[in-house]
Short mmCIF file of C-alpha atoms and ligand atoms in Angstrom, two decimals:
data_model
loop_
_atom_site.label_atom_id
_atom_site.label_comp_id
_atom_site.label_asym_id
_atom_site.label_seq_id
_atom_site.Cartn_x
_atom_site.Cartn_y
_atom_site.Cartn_z
CA UNK A 9 -2.98 -20.97 14.30
CA UNK A 10 -1.64 -17.52 15.03
CA UNK A 11 -4.21 -14.74 14.86
CA UNK A 12 -3.25 -11.69 12.83
CA UNK A 13 -5.34 -8.52 12.72
CA UNK A 14 -5.34 -6.77 9.35
CA UNK A 15 -6.76 -3.25 9.49
CA UNK A 16 -7.98 -1.96 6.15
CA UNK A 17 -8.02 -5.59 5.05
CA UNK A 18 -10.74 -5.04 2.45
CA UNK A 19 -8.66 -2.37 0.70
CA UNK A 20 -6.38 -2.83 -2.28
CA UNK A 21 -3.12 -3.94 -0.66
CA UNK A 22 -4.79 -5.30 2.48
CA UNK A 23 -7.00 -7.78 0.61
CA UNK A 24 -4.05 -9.24 -1.31
CA UNK A 25 -2.13 -9.54 1.96
CA UNK A 26 -5.02 -11.31 3.69
CA UNK A 27 -4.92 -13.99 0.97
CA UNK A 28 -1.16 -14.48 1.38
CA UNK A 29 -1.48 -14.68 5.18
CA UNK A 30 -4.20 -17.32 4.87
CA UNK A 31 -2.07 -19.26 2.38
CA UNK A 32 0.72 -19.27 4.98
CA UNK A 33 -1.55 -20.70 7.67
CA UNK A 34 -2.47 -17.62 9.69
CA UNK A 35 -5.93 -16.97 11.04
CA UNK A 36 -6.93 -13.52 9.82
CA UNK A 37 -9.23 -10.97 11.42
CA UNK A 38 -10.12 -7.96 9.31
CA UNK A 39 -11.24 -4.56 10.52
CA UNK A 40 -12.47 -2.09 7.91
CA UNK A 41 -14.96 0.77 7.94
CA UNK A 42 -15.68 0.36 4.19
CA UNK A 43 -14.83 4.03 3.59
CA UNK A 44 -12.81 3.02 0.52
CA UNK A 45 -13.82 -0.60 -0.07
CA UNK A 46 -16.83 -2.87 -0.21
CA UNK A 47 -18.07 -6.14 1.24
CA UNK A 48 -17.67 -7.79 -2.19
CA UNK A 49 -13.95 -7.94 -1.43
CA UNK A 50 -14.67 -10.34 1.41
CA UNK A 51 -16.29 -12.67 -1.10
CA UNK A 52 -13.34 -12.30 -3.47
CA UNK A 53 -10.89 -13.23 -0.72
CA UNK A 54 -12.98 -16.24 0.28
CA UNK A 55 -13.26 -17.39 -3.33
CA UNK A 56 -9.48 -17.48 -3.58
CA UNK A 57 -8.54 -18.99 -0.23
CA UNK A 58 -11.75 -20.94 0.50
CA UNK A 59 -11.39 -19.61 4.03
CA UNK A 60 -13.75 -16.84 5.09
CA UNK A 61 -11.74 -14.38 7.19
CA UNK A 62 -13.40 -12.97 10.29
CA UNK A 63 -14.60 -9.49 9.44
CA UNK A 64 -15.74 -6.66 11.65
CA UNK A 65 -17.00 -3.36 10.28
CA UNK A 66 -15.38 -0.90 12.63
CA UNK A 67 -14.09 2.65 12.35
CA UNK A 68 -10.69 2.87 14.01
CA UNK A 69 -11.23 6.57 14.71
CA UNK A 70 -13.57 5.59 17.53
CA UNK A 71 -11.36 4.76 20.46
CA UNK A 72 -14.08 3.11 22.54
CA UNK A 73 -14.93 0.74 19.66
CA UNK A 74 -11.26 -0.12 19.21
CA UNK A 75 -10.93 -0.89 22.95
CA UNK A 76 -14.04 -3.01 22.86
CA UNK A 77 -12.69 -4.98 19.86
CA UNK A 78 -9.44 -5.79 21.65
CA UNK A 79 -11.29 -6.77 24.84
CA UNK A 80 -12.97 -9.46 22.73
CA UNK A 81 -9.82 -10.37 20.77
CA UNK A 82 -6.96 -10.11 23.24
CA UNK A 83 -5.26 -13.21 21.76
CA UNK A 84 -4.16 -11.38 18.59
CA UNK A 85 -0.44 -11.96 18.04
CA UNK A 86 0.32 -9.43 15.35
CA UNK A 87 -1.18 -6.44 13.57
CA UNK A 88 -0.74 -5.27 9.99
CA UNK A 89 -2.04 -1.73 9.82
CA UNK A 90 -3.17 -0.68 6.34
CA UNK A 91 -6.22 1.41 7.27
CA UNK A 92 -5.61 5.03 6.29
CA UNK A 93 -6.72 7.71 3.88
CA UNK A 94 -4.37 7.86 0.91
CA UNK A 95 -5.35 10.53 -1.60
CA UNK A 96 -2.57 13.11 -1.70
CA UNK A 97 -4.68 15.92 -3.23
CA UNK A 98 -7.54 15.39 -0.79
CA UNK A 99 -5.07 15.58 2.10
CA UNK A 100 -4.05 19.08 0.98
CA UNK A 101 -7.71 20.16 0.94
CA UNK A 102 -8.69 18.42 4.17
CA UNK A 103 -5.60 17.99 6.34
CA UNK A 104 -7.49 17.36 9.58
CA UNK A 105 -9.22 14.34 8.07
CA UNK A 106 -5.80 12.92 7.25
CA UNK A 107 -4.20 13.72 10.59
CA UNK A 108 -7.21 12.23 12.38
CA UNK A 109 -7.60 9.12 10.26
CA UNK A 110 -3.94 8.29 9.79
CA UNK A 111 -2.57 9.25 13.21
CA UNK A 112 -5.35 8.69 15.76
CA UNK A 113 -6.03 5.21 14.41
CA UNK A 114 -2.35 4.29 14.80
CA UNK A 115 -2.21 5.70 18.32
CA UNK A 116 -5.34 3.84 19.43
CA UNK A 117 -3.98 0.56 18.07
CA UNK A 118 -0.63 1.04 19.78
CA UNK A 119 -2.37 1.79 23.08
CA UNK A 120 -4.18 -1.54 22.79
CA UNK A 121 -0.88 -3.26 21.96
CA UNK A 122 0.42 -1.86 25.23
CA UNK A 123 -2.60 -3.02 27.19
CA UNK A 124 -2.66 -6.56 25.81
CA UNK A 125 1.07 -7.12 25.26
CA UNK A 126 0.74 -7.41 21.47
CA UNK A 127 4.32 -7.01 20.29
CA UNK A 128 4.32 -7.47 16.52
CA UNK A 129 3.31 -4.56 14.32
CA UNK A 130 3.69 -3.93 10.59
CA UNK A 131 2.97 -0.46 9.23
CA UNK A 132 2.21 0.72 5.67
CA UNK A 133 4.64 3.52 4.95
CA UNK A 134 5.52 5.03 1.60
CA UNK A 135 8.48 6.08 -0.51
CA UNK A 136 6.91 9.53 -0.27
CA UNK A 137 8.92 9.98 2.96
CA UNK A 138 12.07 10.41 0.83
CA UNK A 139 10.77 13.37 -1.16
CA UNK A 140 13.04 14.23 -4.11
CA UNK A 141 16.00 11.87 -3.60
CA UNK A 142 19.60 13.10 -3.64
CA UNK A 143 20.79 9.88 -5.24
CA UNK A 144 19.25 6.80 -6.85
CA UNK A 145 18.41 4.02 -6.21
CA UNK A 146 17.23 5.15 -2.82
CA UNK A 147 18.35 3.31 0.31
CA UNK A 148 16.56 3.14 3.64
CA UNK A 149 19.11 5.39 5.31
CA UNK A 150 18.51 8.23 2.83
CA UNK A 151 17.27 11.32 4.65
CA UNK A 152 13.55 11.77 5.21
CA UNK A 153 12.74 15.07 3.49
CA UNK A 154 10.13 17.67 4.43
CA UNK A 155 6.75 16.28 3.40
CA UNK A 156 5.03 17.87 0.42
CA UNK A 157 1.51 16.98 1.59
CA UNK A 158 -0.37 16.27 4.83
CA UNK A 159 -0.68 12.64 3.60
CA UNK A 160 3.10 12.34 3.29
CA UNK A 161 3.49 14.03 6.66
CA UNK A 162 1.25 11.43 8.32
CA UNK A 163 3.57 8.68 7.06
CA UNK A 164 6.63 10.46 8.47
CA UNK A 165 4.95 11.18 11.82
CA UNK A 166 3.65 7.60 12.00
CA UNK A 167 7.18 6.25 11.62
CA UNK A 168 8.29 8.58 14.45
CA UNK A 169 5.41 7.43 16.66
CA UNK A 170 6.39 3.82 16.06
CA UNK A 171 10.09 4.42 16.69
CA UNK A 172 9.41 6.28 19.94
CA UNK A 173 6.94 3.66 21.15
CA UNK A 174 9.35 0.82 20.37
CA UNK A 175 12.06 2.55 22.41
CA UNK A 176 10.01 2.50 25.63
CA UNK A 177 8.03 -0.74 25.31
CA UNK A 178 8.27 -4.32 24.12
CA UNK A 179 6.69 -3.35 20.81
CA UNK A 180 8.54 -4.50 17.68
CA UNK A 181 7.56 -2.69 14.52
CA UNK A 182 8.46 -2.80 10.85
CA UNK A 183 7.61 0.11 8.55
CA UNK A 184 7.38 -1.04 4.95
CA UNK A 185 7.98 1.80 2.52
CA UNK A 186 6.00 0.91 -0.59
CA UNK A 187 6.95 2.24 -3.98
CA UNK A 188 4.11 2.14 -6.56
CA UNK A 189 1.85 -0.91 -6.18
CA UNK A 190 -0.04 -1.95 -9.32
CA UNK A 191 -1.84 -5.00 -10.73
CA UNK A 192 -4.47 -7.44 -9.52
CA UNK A 193 -4.66 -10.99 -8.20
CA UNK A 194 -4.22 -13.59 -10.98
CA UNK A 195 -7.63 -15.10 -10.17
CA UNK A 196 -9.21 -11.68 -10.85
CA UNK A 197 -11.21 -12.08 -7.64
CA UNK A 198 -9.61 -8.97 -6.11
CA UNK A 199 -7.87 -5.90 -7.51
CA UNK A 200 -7.72 -2.12 -7.32
CA UNK A 201 -11.06 -0.34 -7.42
CA UNK A 202 -10.62 3.37 -6.77
CA UNK A 203 -13.71 5.40 -5.91
CA UNK A 204 -14.37 8.25 -8.38
CA UNK A 205 -11.74 9.50 -10.80
CA UNK A 206 -8.48 7.61 -10.27
CA UNK A 207 -5.54 9.70 -9.11
CA UNK A 208 -2.96 7.00 -9.76
CA UNK A 209 -1.48 6.19 -13.13
CA UNK A 210 -2.39 2.54 -13.77
CA UNK A 211 -6.10 2.66 -12.81
CA UNK A 212 -6.38 5.79 -14.97
CA UNK A 213 -4.80 3.90 -17.86
CA UNK A 214 -7.10 0.88 -17.52
CA UNK A 215 -10.21 3.06 -17.14
CA UNK A 216 -9.21 5.00 -20.26
CA UNK A 217 -8.73 1.79 -22.22
CA UNK A 218 -12.12 0.63 -20.94
CA UNK A 219 -13.73 3.80 -22.25
CA UNK A 220 -14.64 5.30 -18.87
CA UNK A 221 -12.18 8.18 -19.37
CA UNK A 222 -11.63 10.03 -22.62
CA UNK A 223 -7.86 10.19 -22.41
CA UNK A 224 -4.94 9.86 -20.06
CA UNK A 225 -3.07 13.06 -19.22
CA UNK A 226 0.65 12.44 -18.99
CA UNK A 227 1.85 14.98 -16.45
CA UNK A 228 4.92 16.50 -18.11
CA UNK A 229 7.46 15.44 -20.73
CA UNK A 230 10.03 18.07 -19.90
CA UNK A 231 11.61 16.44 -16.84
CA UNK A 232 15.35 15.72 -16.92
CA UNK A 233 14.79 12.03 -17.71
CA UNK A 234 15.44 10.09 -20.89
CA UNK A 235 11.97 10.59 -22.40
CA UNK A 236 11.04 13.61 -20.27
CA UNK A 237 8.38 11.87 -18.15
CA UNK A 238 8.65 11.00 -14.43
CA UNK A 239 10.19 7.77 -13.23
CA UNK A 240 8.71 5.45 -10.58
CA UNK A 241 9.23 1.93 -9.29
CA UNK A 242 6.06 -0.04 -10.11
CA UNK A 243 5.66 -3.21 -8.05
CA UNK A 244 3.07 -5.98 -8.43
CA UNK A 245 0.65 -5.91 -5.49
CA UNK A 246 0.99 -9.67 -4.93
CA UNK A 247 4.77 -9.35 -4.52
CA UNK A 248 4.11 -6.54 -2.07
CA UNK A 249 1.57 -8.64 -0.16
CA UNK A 250 4.04 -11.52 0.19
CA UNK A 251 6.58 -9.20 1.83
CA UNK A 252 4.10 -8.54 4.65
CA UNK A 253 3.90 -12.24 5.49
CA UNK A 254 7.70 -12.45 5.58
CA UNK A 255 7.93 -9.32 7.74
CA UNK A 256 5.34 -10.71 10.17
CA UNK A 257 7.18 -14.04 10.34
CA UNK A 258 10.37 -12.11 11.10
CA UNK A 259 8.75 -10.42 14.09
CA UNK A 260 6.94 -13.51 15.37
CA UNK A 261 10.16 -15.53 15.29
CA UNK A 262 12.08 -12.64 16.89
CA UNK A 263 14.52 -12.40 13.98
CA UNK A 264 14.37 -8.60 13.93
CA UNK A 265 17.71 -6.89 14.57
CA UNK A 266 16.29 -3.76 16.18
CA UNK A 267 12.88 -3.05 17.65
CA UNK A 268 12.01 -0.66 14.85
CA UNK A 269 13.01 -1.57 11.32
CA UNK A 270 12.36 -0.03 7.93
CA UNK A 271 12.39 -1.72 4.51
CA UNK A 272 11.90 -0.46 0.98
CA UNK A 273 9.47 -2.54 -1.05
CA UNK A 274 10.08 -1.99 -4.72
CA UNK A 275 11.53 -3.78 -7.72
CA UNK A 276 14.65 -1.63 -7.97
CA UNK A 277 13.72 -0.75 -11.54
CA UNK A 278 12.59 2.72 -12.55
CA UNK A 279 10.08 3.12 -15.38
CA UNK A 280 8.92 6.35 -16.95
CA UNK A 281 5.25 7.21 -17.43
CA UNK A 282 5.67 6.85 -21.21
CA UNK A 283 7.32 3.46 -20.75
CA UNK A 284 4.32 2.32 -18.71
CA UNK A 285 1.96 3.57 -21.43
CA UNK A 286 3.96 1.77 -24.15
CA UNK A 287 4.22 -1.39 -22.11
CA UNK A 288 0.46 -1.35 -21.51
CA UNK A 289 -0.23 -1.02 -25.24
CA UNK A 290 2.23 -3.77 -26.10
CA UNK A 291 1.12 -6.31 -23.49
CA UNK A 292 -2.62 -5.81 -23.92
CA UNK A 293 -2.82 -4.87 -27.61
CA UNK A 294 -5.05 -1.91 -26.63
CA UNK A 295 -4.45 1.53 -28.11
CA UNK A 296 -4.42 4.17 -25.40
CA UNK A 297 -5.58 7.75 -25.91
CA UNK A 298 -3.20 10.07 -24.16
CA UNK A 299 -1.90 13.60 -24.33
CA UNK A 300 1.00 15.37 -22.72
CA UNK A 301 -0.08 18.08 -20.29
CA UNK A 302 1.66 20.29 -17.72
CA UNK A 303 3.54 18.82 -14.78
CA UNK A 304 1.47 17.87 -11.73
CA UNK A 305 2.44 20.00 -8.72
CA UNK A 306 4.29 18.04 -6.05
CA UNK A 307 5.51 15.22 -8.29
CA UNK A 308 9.09 14.11 -7.73
CA UNK A 309 11.12 13.59 -10.90
CA UNK A 310 12.44 10.15 -10.27
CA UNK A 311 12.31 7.61 -7.45
CA UNK A 312 13.10 3.91 -7.35
CA UNK A 313 14.18 1.58 -4.61
CA UNK A 314 17.47 0.14 -3.58
CA UNK A 315 16.14 -3.33 -2.72
CA UNK A 316 19.33 -4.76 -1.21
CA UNK A 317 18.13 -4.58 2.40
CA UNK A 318 14.76 -6.21 1.67
CA UNK A 319 16.47 -8.84 -0.53
CA UNK A 320 19.22 -9.73 1.92
CA UNK A 321 17.74 -9.10 5.35
CA UNK A 322 14.09 -10.00 4.72
CA UNK A 323 14.94 -12.59 2.09
CA UNK A 324 12.25 -11.14 -0.16
CA UNK A 325 12.45 -10.15 -3.81
CA UNK A 326 9.84 -8.88 -6.26
CA UNK A 327 9.29 -11.65 -8.79
CA UNK A 328 6.62 -10.42 -11.15
CA UNK A 329 7.26 -8.10 -14.06
CA UNK A 330 5.56 -4.85 -14.92
CA UNK A 331 4.00 -6.66 -17.89
CA UNK A 332 2.45 -9.24 -15.51
CA UNK A 333 1.05 -6.40 -13.43
CA UNK A 334 -0.32 -4.40 -16.36
CA UNK A 335 -1.89 -7.47 -17.91
CA UNK A 336 -3.63 -8.39 -14.66
CA UNK A 337 -4.74 -4.79 -14.07
CA UNK A 338 -6.33 -4.72 -17.53
CA UNK A 339 -8.04 -8.11 -17.14
CA UNK A 340 -9.36 -6.97 -13.76
CA UNK A 341 -10.72 -3.75 -15.27
CA UNK A 342 -12.41 -5.75 -18.05
CA UNK A 343 -13.98 -8.10 -15.51
CA UNK A 344 -15.25 -5.27 -13.30
CA UNK A 345 -16.74 -3.40 -16.29
CA UNK A 346 -18.13 -6.53 -17.89
CA UNK A 347 -16.10 -6.04 -21.08
P1 NAD B 21 -7.15 1.38 0.29
O1 NAD B 21 -7.88 2.66 0.45
O2 NAD B 21 -7.53 0.49 -0.83
O3 NAD B 21 -7.25 0.53 1.65
C1 NAD B 21 -7.39 1.13 2.92
C2 NAD B 21 -8.56 0.47 3.63
O4 NAD B 21 -8.67 1.02 4.95
C3 NAD B 21 -9.89 0.70 2.94
O5 NAD B 21 -10.58 -0.52 2.77
C4 NAD B 21 -10.65 1.63 3.88
O6 NAD B 21 -12.05 1.40 3.84
C5 NAD B 21 -10.04 1.28 5.22
N1 NAD B 21 -10.06 2.37 6.23
C6 NAD B 21 -9.68 3.66 6.06
N2 NAD B 21 -9.85 4.34 7.20
C7 NAD B 21 -10.34 3.46 8.12
C8 NAD B 21 -10.73 3.57 9.49
N3 NAD B 21 -10.70 4.73 10.14
N4 NAD B 21 -11.18 2.46 10.12
C9 NAD B 21 -11.26 1.27 9.47
N5 NAD B 21 -10.92 1.12 8.18
C10 NAD B 21 -10.46 2.20 7.52
O7 NAD B 21 -5.59 1.73 0.24
P2 NAD B 21 -4.35 0.82 -0.17
O8 NAD B 21 -3.86 1.28 -1.49
O9 NAD B 21 -4.66 -0.60 0.05
O10 NAD B 21 -3.30 1.33 0.90
C11 NAD B 21 -3.11 0.66 2.13
C12 NAD B 21 -2.06 1.41 2.94
O11 NAD B 21 -0.86 1.50 2.18
C13 NAD B 21 -2.43 2.84 3.31
O12 NAD B 21 -1.93 3.10 4.60
C14 NAD B 21 -1.70 3.67 2.29
O13 NAD B 21 -1.41 4.96 2.76
C15 NAD B 21 -0.43 2.87 2.12
N6 NAD B 21 0.25 3.10 0.82
C16 NAD B 21 -0.44 2.89 -0.35
C17 NAD B 21 0.20 3.13 -1.56
C18 NAD B 21 -0.54 2.93 -2.86
O14 NAD B 21 -0.05 3.41 -3.88
N7 NAD B 21 -1.67 2.26 -2.90
C19 NAD B 21 1.53 3.56 -1.59
C20 NAD B 21 2.20 3.73 -0.37
C21 NAD B 21 1.54 3.49 0.83
C1 UD1 B 22 1.38 9.07 -5.23
C2 UD1 B 22 1.81 9.84 -4.03
C3 UD1 B 22 2.35 8.91 -2.98
C4 UD1 B 22 1.31 7.89 -2.62
C5 UD1 B 22 0.87 7.15 -3.87
C6 UD1 B 22 -0.29 6.23 -3.56
C7 UD1 B 22 2.50 12.06 -4.81
C8 UD1 B 22 3.64 12.99 -4.99
N1 UD1 B 22 2.82 10.83 -4.39
O1 UD1 B 22 2.54 8.47 -5.81
O2 UD1 B 22 2.66 9.65 -1.82
O3 UD1 B 22 1.85 6.97 -1.67
O4 UD1 B 22 0.44 8.09 -4.87
O5 UD1 B 22 -1.49 6.88 -3.53
O6 UD1 B 22 1.37 12.40 -5.06
N2 UD1 B 22 0.63 10.26 -13.77
C9 UD1 B 22 0.23 10.77 -14.98
N3 UD1 B 22 -1.10 10.84 -15.24
C10 UD1 B 22 -2.05 10.44 -14.36
C11 UD1 B 22 -1.64 9.92 -13.11
C12 UD1 B 22 -0.28 9.85 -12.84
O7 UD1 B 22 1.06 11.13 -15.81
O8 UD1 B 22 -3.25 10.55 -14.65
C13 UD1 B 22 2.08 10.14 -13.48
C14 UD1 B 22 2.52 10.96 -12.28
O9 UD1 B 22 2.91 12.24 -12.66
C15 UD1 B 22 3.69 10.11 -11.76
C16 UD1 B 22 3.32 8.68 -12.16
O10 UD1 B 22 2.33 8.79 -13.16
O11 UD1 B 22 4.85 10.47 -12.45
C17 UD1 B 22 2.76 7.88 -11.00
O12 UD1 B 22 1.73 8.65 -10.38
P1 UD1 B 22 0.80 8.06 -9.23
O13 UD1 B 22 0.25 6.76 -9.64
O14 UD1 B 22 -0.16 9.14 -8.84
O15 UD1 B 22 1.80 7.76 -8.04
P2 UD1 B 22 2.87 8.71 -7.31
O16 UD1 B 22 2.66 10.12 -7.65
O17 UD1 B 22 4.21 8.14 -7.56
#
């Protein structure tokens, strides 16, 4: 059994990926510092797969601890690196936290890869690297635009760090540029559980429907789109998780074409905020309180993926619909709140 290290494996996307890796026969080791997750997730994962993953509570910002971990686990064959801070607004207020947590952790891991000859590395990037696209759908060779937040900047710099490291070592890396992950596992054992007030659209919707928030604010209806609200590419988190297994298999079987590769992970379909709201109401039968408010600073108008490269080169395609994702997100919210 090949050993794969998943950093941030108790987080939202990481936990779903751990389950898919286990289903595909990998032995999974998780590192997480629980800064944005809890130990309950470990139980959720085990309930689904019936295989308890090895877990170590470790903060990747501490280089000595990272070195010590690899000394004890030098037989790791691949790393999927999810651990990072991800709140865009917080990154504007506290940039050093973001540069430290998102860049130092990557550097320390890559140094260990060098030391122990670990060659297979998957990185969580984001469609945020494209900024406001010049044309849609957006392809991987579209220019990377100046970042609008320290968070976005860490994703751009991380990709540069990976590219440069691949060019002088045996490291092979894939950066997966996620569009907007939503939804929960069908078993409702794991899902998205943001700390505090959700910043992202779908958890805000489900918390509003659950009565935790008074109303959803729709940020702007005066954009140059059909209904005036922003357009995004919402992808089911389980589809996203499956792409990581395929990407890891690609590296392990040396099918990669270049040492550093980039793939968009989206559905290829753009949906407006108001479409998401309507779809939520229709699929769940819940009435949602919402009001239109001013635009949110920093939001791009419209972004959705060209999925051709991921479809043809990775052989991966998003299969679930937005309705599947919204339904599971709502059921998960109900379960968590005991509704
Ligand atoms: P998440 O916060 O749910 O998961 C991240 C996990 O990493 C958490 O469990 C957290 O406790 C852990 N962590 C953070 N810093 C750590 C450290 N120093 N040491 C050890 N563990 C640490 O986030 P997510 O939504 O699952 O996102 C995973 C990755 O995907 C992140 O890199 C994020 O930037 C990226 N991403 C997310 C989205 C999204 O919309 N969710 C979109 C694009 C990219
Ligand atoms: C944001 C980040 C992105 C990051 C991702 C995951 C920006 C510009 N982008 O993506 O870098 O990878 O989160 O954390 O911040 N909306 C509302 N009301 C709400 C919440 C959101 O109308 O209460 C709208 C937004 O204006 C946007 C859409 O819903 O049009 C999606 O927003 P969100 O879920 O925050 O994701 P992004 O902004 O696309």
